[in-house]
Amino acid sequence: MTMPTQNIISPPNTRFEPLLLRHPANPILTSKDWPYSINSVFNAGATLLSDGTTLLLCRVEDRRGLSHLCAARSRNGVDGWEIDSEPTLMPSPKEFPEEIWGIEDPRITFAPELRQYVVIYTSYSRGGPGVSLALTKDFRTFERYGVIMPPDDKDSALLPRRIDGYWALIHRPMTTLGSHMWISYSPDLRHWGRHRLMLEARRGAWWDANKIGMSPPPIETSRGWLVLYHGVRHTPSGCLYRLGVALFELENPEKCLLRGDSWIFGPEAEYERHGDVDDVVFPCGYTMDADGDTLNIYYGAADCAIALARASVRSLLSWLDANASCERRQRAQDL
Ligand code: BMA
């Protein structure tokens, strides 16, 4: 087989602009801030409540190694956090056996049609990690639907509105052929089908080879769904978690329009490089400022702390326009 000449890739010709800017107060939340005894806090879902309060639904790991979720609220999204005095959502293995080893990595989507927040989280079962769903109006009481995607599956979030009459869920099943992002559809949030491959992990030496997963829920822009995703690189000294960006068609979200070649954010700061798991940046949530452009991206740092980085949707889109050559080449080959 001859390799297509387009696969001989020239290095990016643009300079690396910092697209995500770390907040000087980082890390903004650690185990020391917690009102009860924990091992670590990281990977938080995020949303704005109706009064403008930022709510983080944090993954908290106890000293058995099991995780639960705990809400933290702040007026400015940076400091002055009011943390629930006890766990907000605990695993409930009696009713939901798939939660026996904890619940992790929540992603929050406000669905105007339901007038509720939809929380999608990883339930750690004896069969491996699966995807579970719960609804809430206030992050105090929750209606649990249980597991909606069986193991091994994680890194999942719901789109905020129906596409062509169906709810759409992005998730990351693991297969022996690689861990890629898929999208599935449902009429009622309980029954899921029409499973489609949405974005493939690349292969070989790429930063996002073999294993990728959605990071925060997709961001709706006039040009499409902006998706930040993580790529996992296995190295002799462990895994490196970095962040990339791609754009998908608004009414057909399984269609990738642009995909950046390089990662846009990776572990550099001390609190990202060293922790319980070194070299991890892992965003699970964002909030949008009133300007409709500034994103506050909340990310887990080294599985030990929560940090904040800011980005502009406009800059991410212009960066994609300048740096998404590879996906264009791939699409050209497909034609
Ligand atoms: C992933 C997830 C995350 C975690 C990351 C690094 O597979 O389990 O929760 O932050 O690994 O350990």
Coordinates of C-alpha atoms and ligand atoms in Angstrom, one line a residue:
M1 CA 0.0 0.0 0.0
T2 CA 1.4 3.4 -0.8
M3 CA 1.0 6.2 1.7
P4 CA -0.9 9.2 0.5
T5 CA 1.6 12.1 0.1
Q6 CA -0.7 14.4 2.1
N7 CA 0.2 12.3 5.2
I8 CA 3.7 13.7 5.2
I9 CA 3.0 16.5 7.6
S10 CA 4.7 19.8 7.7
P11 CA 5.1 21.3 11.2
P12 CA 2.7 24.0 12.2
N13 CA 3.8 27.3 10.8
T14 CA 2.1 29.5 13.4
R15 CA 3.6 30.4 16.7
F16 CA 2.1 28.8 19.8
E17 CA -0.1 31.5 21.3
P18 CA -1.3 30.7 24.8
L19 CA -5.0 30.1 24.1
L20 CA -5.9 29.1 27.6
L21 CA -4.6 31.5 30.3
R22 CA -4.0 30.1 33.8
H23 CA -5.6 32.1 36.6
P24 CA -3.0 33.6 39.0
A25 CA -4.9 32.2 42.0
N26 CA -4.4 28.6 40.8
P27 CA -5.0 26.1 42.1
I28 CA -8.3 27.5 43.2
L29 CA -9.5 24.5 45.3
T30 CA -7.5 21.8 47.0
S31 CA -8.2 19.2 49.8
K32 CA -7.1 21.8 52.4
D33 CA -10.3 23.9 51.6
W34 CA -12.6 20.9 52.3
P35 CA -14.9 21.0 55.3
Y36 CA -14.5 17.3 55.9
S37 CA -11.5 14.9 55.6
I38 CA -10.7 13.9 52.0
N39 CA -7.7 12.7 50.0
S40 CA -8.1 15.0 47.0
V41 CA -10.5 17.1 44.9
F42 CA -10.3 17.4 41.1
N43 CA -12.2 17.1 37.8
A44 CA -15.2 19.3 38.5
G45 CA -18.3 19.8 36.4
A46 CA -19.3 23.5 36.2
T47 CA -22.3 25.7 35.6
L48 CA -23.9 29.1 36.3
L49 CA -27.0 29.1 38.5
S50 CA -29.9 31.4 37.7
D51 CA -28.6 34.1 40.1
G52 CA -25.1 34.1 38.5
T53 CA -23.4 32.0 41.1
T54 CA -20.8 29.6 39.8
L55 CA -21.4 26.0 40.9
L56 CA -18.7 23.4 40.7
L57 CA -19.7 19.8 41.2
C58 CA -16.3 18.4 42.3
R59 CA -15.0 14.9 42.2
V60 CA -13.8 14.2 45.8
E61 CA -11.7 11.1 46.5
D62 CA -11.8 9.8 50.0
R63 CA -9.0 7.9 51.7
R64 CA -10.4 4.6 50.6
G65 CA -9.8 5.7 47.0
L66 CA -13.5 5.9 46.2
S67 CA -15.0 9.1 44.8
H68 CA -18.2 11.0 45.4
L69 CA -19.4 14.5 44.2
C70 CA -19.5 17.6 46.3
A71 CA -20.9 21.1 45.3
A72 CA -18.9 24.3 45.8
R73 CA -20.5 27.7 45.1
S74 CA -18.9 31.1 44.5
R75 CA -20.1 34.6 43.5
N76 CA -17.1 35.2 41.2
G77 CA -16.1 31.7 40.2
V78 CA -12.6 32.2 41.6
D79 CA -12.7 32.5 45.4
G80 CA -15.0 32.7 48.3
W81 CA -16.2 29.1 47.7
E82 CA -19.0 27.8 49.9
I83 CA -18.5 24.1 50.0
D84 CA -21.3 21.7 51.0
S85 CA -20.5 20.5 54.6
E86 CA -21.0 16.9 53.5
P87 CA -21.0 15.0 50.2
T88 CA -23.7 16.3 47.8
L89 CA -24.1 13.1 45.8
M90 CA -22.8 9.8 47.2
P91 CA -22.6 6.6 45.3
S92 CA -25.7 4.6 46.0
P93 CA -24.7 1.0 45.3
K94 CA -27.7 -0.6 46.9
E95 CA -30.0 1.0 44.4
F96 CA -27.4 1.4 41.7
P97 CA -24.9 -1.5 41.9
E98 CA -22.8 0.1 39.1
E99 CA -21.7 2.8 41.6
I100 CA -20.0 0.3 43.9
W101 CA -16.6 1.8 43.4
G102 CA -17.6 5.4 43.4
I103 CA -18.8 8.1 41.0
E104 CA -16.4 10.4 39.1
D105 CA -15.9 13.2 36.6
P106 CA -19.3 14.9 36.3
R107 CA -20.2 17.0 33.3
I108 CA -23.2 19.4 33.7
T109 CA -25.5 20.6 30.9
F110 CA -28.5 22.9 31.5
A111 CA -31.4 21.7 29.3
P112 CA -33.9 24.5 28.9
E113 CA -36.6 22.1 27.7
L114 CA -36.4 20.2 31.0
R115 CA -35.7 23.3 33.1
Q116 CA -33.1 21.1 34.9
Y117 CA -29.4 20.4 34.9
V118 CA -28.4 17.1 33.5
V119 CA -25.4 15.6 35.3
I120 CA -23.6 12.9 33.4
Y121 CA -20.9 11.1 35.5
T122 CA -18.8 8.0 35.5
S123 CA -20.1 5.2 37.7
Y124 CA -17.3 2.8 38.6
S125 CA -18.8 -0.7 38.6
R126 CA -17.3 -4.2 39.0
G127 CA -17.5 -4.4 35.2
G128 CA -15.5 -1.2 34.8
P129 CA -16.5 2.5 34.3
G130 CA -19.9 3.2 32.8
V131 CA -21.9 6.4 32.1
S132 CA -24.7 7.4 34.5
L133 CA -27.3 10.2 34.4
A134 CA -29.0 12.3 37.1
L135 CA -31.3 15.3 36.8
T136 CA -31.4 18.2 39.3
K137 CA -32.9 21.6 39.7
D138 CA -30.8 22.8 42.6
F139 CA -27.8 20.4 43.2
R140 CA -29.4 19.4 46.5
T141 CA -31.8 16.7 45.4
F142 CA -31.2 14.5 42.3
E143 CA -33.3 12.2 40.2
R144 CA -31.0 9.3 39.2
Y145 CA -31.7 7.4 36.0
G146 CA -28.8 5.0 36.6
V147 CA -26.4 3.7 34.0
I148 CA -27.1 4.7 30.4
M149 CA -24.0 3.4 28.7
P150 CA -22.5 0.1 30.0
P151 CA -18.7 -0.3 30.7
D152 CA -16.2 0.4 29.5
D153 CA -17.4 3.9 28.7
K154 CA -16.8 7.4 30.2
D155 CA -16.0 11.1 29.3
S156 CA -19.6 11.8 28.5
A157 CA -21.9 14.9 28.3
L158 CA -25.3 15.7 26.9
L159 CA -25.9 18.4 24.3
P160 CA -28.3 21.1 25.7
R161 CA -31.0 20.7 23.2
R162 CA -32.5 18.0 20.9
I163 CA -31.0 17.5 17.5
D164 CA -33.7 16.6 15.0
G165 CA -36.0 15.6 17.8
Y166 CA -33.4 13.5 19.7
W167 CA -31.2 14.1 22.7
A168 CA -27.5 13.6 21.8
L169 CA -24.9 12.2 24.1
I170 CA -21.2 12.2 23.5
H171 CA -19.2 9.4 25.2
R172 CA -16.1 7.4 24.9
P173 CA -16.4 3.6 24.8
M174 CA -13.1 1.7 25.0
T175 CA -12.4 -0.9 22.3
T176 CA -9.3 -2.9 21.5
L177 CA -9.1 -0.8 18.3
G178 CA -8.6 2.4 20.4
S179 CA -10.7 4.7 22.5
H180 CA -12.6 7.1 20.3
M181 CA -15.5 9.6 20.8
W182 CA -18.9 8.4 19.9
I183 CA -22.3 10.1 19.8
S184 CA -25.7 8.4 20.5
Y185 CA -29.2 9.6 20.4
S186 CA -32.3 9.1 22.6
P187 CA -36.0 10.2 22.5
D188 CA -36.2 10.2 26.3
L189 CA -32.7 10.2 27.9
R190 CA -33.3 6.5 28.9
H191 CA -33.1 4.6 25.6
W192 CA -30.1 5.2 23.5
G193 CA -29.3 4.2 19.9
R194 CA -28.0 5.4 16.5
H195 CA -24.5 5.2 17.8
R196 CA -22.0 6.9 15.6
L197 CA -18.2 7.4 15.7
M198 CA -17.7 11.1 16.1
L199 CA -13.9 11.7 16.5
E200 CA -11.2 9.1 16.2
A201 CA -8.0 9.0 18.2
R202 CA -5.1 9.4 15.8
R203 CA -2.4 6.9 15.5
G204 CA 1.4 6.6 15.7
A205 CA 3.3 9.4 17.3
W206 CA 0.5 12.0 17.5
W207 CA -0.2 13.6 20.9
D208 CA -3.8 12.3 20.6
A209 CA -3.0 8.8 19.4
N210 CA -5.0 5.8 20.6
K211 CA -7.0 7.4 23.3
I212 CA -9.1 10.5 23.3
G213 CA -12.2 11.7 25.3
M214 CA -14.5 14.7 25.5
S215 CA -13.4 17.1 28.2
P216 CA -16.1 19.8 29.1
P217 CA -19.5 19.6 27.5
P218 CA -19.5 21.0 23.9
I219 CA -19.8 24.8 23.5
E220 CA -22.4 26.0 21.1
T221 CA -21.1 28.8 18.8
S222 CA -22.6 30.3 15.6
R223 CA -20.1 28.2 13.6
G224 CA -20.7 24.9 15.3
W225 CA -20.1 22.9 18.5
L226 CA -16.7 23.7 19.8
V227 CA -15.4 20.6 21.5
L228 CA -12.4 20.5 23.8
Y229 CA -11.1 17.0 24.1
H230 CA -8.2 15.3 25.9
G231 CA -5.6 13.2 24.3
V232 CA -3.7 10.6 26.3
R233 CA -0.1 9.9 25.4
H234 CA 1.5 6.8 27.0
T235 CA 5.1 7.4 27.7
P236 CA 7.7 5.2 29.6
S237 CA 7.2 7.4 32.6
G238 CA 3.4 7.5 32.6
C239 CA 0.5 9.1 30.8
L240 CA 0.4 12.7 29.6
Y241 CA -3.1 14.3 29.5
R242 CA -3.4 17.3 27.1
L243 CA -6.2 19.2 25.5
G244 CA -7.1 19.7 21.9
V245 CA -10.0 21.4 20.0
A246 CA -12.3 20.5 17.2
L247 CA -15.5 21.9 15.6
F248 CA -18.6 20.0 14.7
E249 CA -21.6 20.9 12.6
L250 CA -24.5 22.4 14.6
E251 CA -27.4 20.3 13.3
N252 CA -25.3 17.2 12.6
P253 CA -22.9 17.1 15.5
E254 CA -21.2 13.8 14.4
K255 CA -19.7 15.7 11.5
C256 CA -16.3 17.2 12.2
L257 CA -15.7 20.4 10.4
L258 CA -12.2 21.3 11.8
R259 CA -9.7 19.6 14.1
G260 CA -6.6 21.2 15.4
D261 CA -3.3 19.4 14.8
S262 CA -1.4 20.5 17.9
W263 CA -2.6 20.3 21.5
I264 CA -3.6 23.7 22.9
F265 CA -3.0 23.1 26.6
G266 CA -0.9 20.7 28.6
P267 CA 0.7 20.2 32.0
E268 CA 3.3 22.9 32.6
A269 CA 2.6 24.4 36.0
E270 CA 3.9 22.7 39.1
Y271 CA 0.4 21.8 40.3
E272 CA -0.3 20.2 36.9
R273 CA 3.0 18.3 36.7
H274 CA 3.0 16.8 40.2
G275 CA 0.3 15.3 42.3
D276 CA -1.4 11.9 42.8
V277 CA -1.1 11.4 39.1
D278 CA 1.6 13.5 37.4
D279 CA 1.1 15.5 34.2
V280 CA -2.6 15.7 34.0
V281 CA -4.9 18.6 33.0
F282 CA -8.4 17.4 32.9
P283 CA -11.3 19.9 32.4
C284 CA -14.8 18.7 33.0
G285 CA -16.7 22.0 33.0
Y286 CA -16.8 25.6 31.9
T287 CA -18.9 28.7 32.4
M288 CA -19.4 31.5 29.8
D289 CA -19.1 35.2 30.8
A290 CA -21.8 37.7 30.0
D291 CA -19.7 38.8 27.0
G292 CA -20.6 35.5 25.3
D293 CA -17.0 35.0 24.5
T294 CA -14.9 34.4 27.6
L295 CA -14.8 30.8 28.8
N296 CA -13.9 29.9 32.4
I297 CA -12.5 26.4 32.1
Y298 CA -12.3 24.4 35.3
Y299 CA -9.8 21.6 35.2
G300 CA -8.4 18.9 37.5
A301 CA -4.7 19.3 37.9
A302 CA -2.6 16.1 38.6
D303 CA -5.7 14.4 40.1
C304 CA -5.1 16.6 43.2
A305 CA -6.6 20.1 42.7
I306 CA -9.0 22.2 40.8
A307 CA -7.6 25.0 38.6
L308 CA -9.0 27.7 36.3
A309 CA -8.0 28.8 32.8
R310 CA -9.6 31.5 30.6
A311 CA -10.0 31.3 26.9
S312 CA -11.9 33.2 24.2
V313 CA -14.3 31.4 21.8
R314 CA -13.3 33.8 19.1
S315 CA -9.6 33.1 19.5
L316 CA -10.2 29.3 19.6
L317 CA -12.2 29.5 16.3
S318 CA -9.5 31.7 14.6
W319 CA -6.8 29.3 15.8
L320 CA -8.8 26.4 14.4
D321 CA -9.0 28.2 11.0
A322 CA -5.3 28.6 11.0
N323 CA -4.3 25.2 12.4
A324 CA -6.8 22.6 11.4
S325 CA -5.1 21.5 8.2
C326 CA -5.0 17.9 9.0
E327 CA -8.7 17.3 9.2
R328 CA -9.2 19.1 6.0
R329 CA -6.6 16.9 4.4
Q330 CA -8.2 13.8 5.8
R331 CA -11.6 14.9 4.6
A332 CA -10.2 15.6 1.2
Q333 CA -8.8 12.0 1.1
D334 CA -12.3 10.7 2.0
L335 CA -13.9 12.3 -1.0
Ligands
BMA1 C1 -8.7 9.4 33.4 C2 -9.9 9.6 34.3 C3 -9.7 10.9 35.1 C4 -8.3 11.1 35.6 C5 -7.3 10.8 34.6 C6 -5.9 10.9 35.1 O1 -8.8 8.1 32.8 O2 -10.1 8.6 35.1 O3 -10.6 10.9 36.1 O4 -8.2 12.4 36.0 O5 -7.5 9.5 34.1 O6 -5.6 10.0 36.1

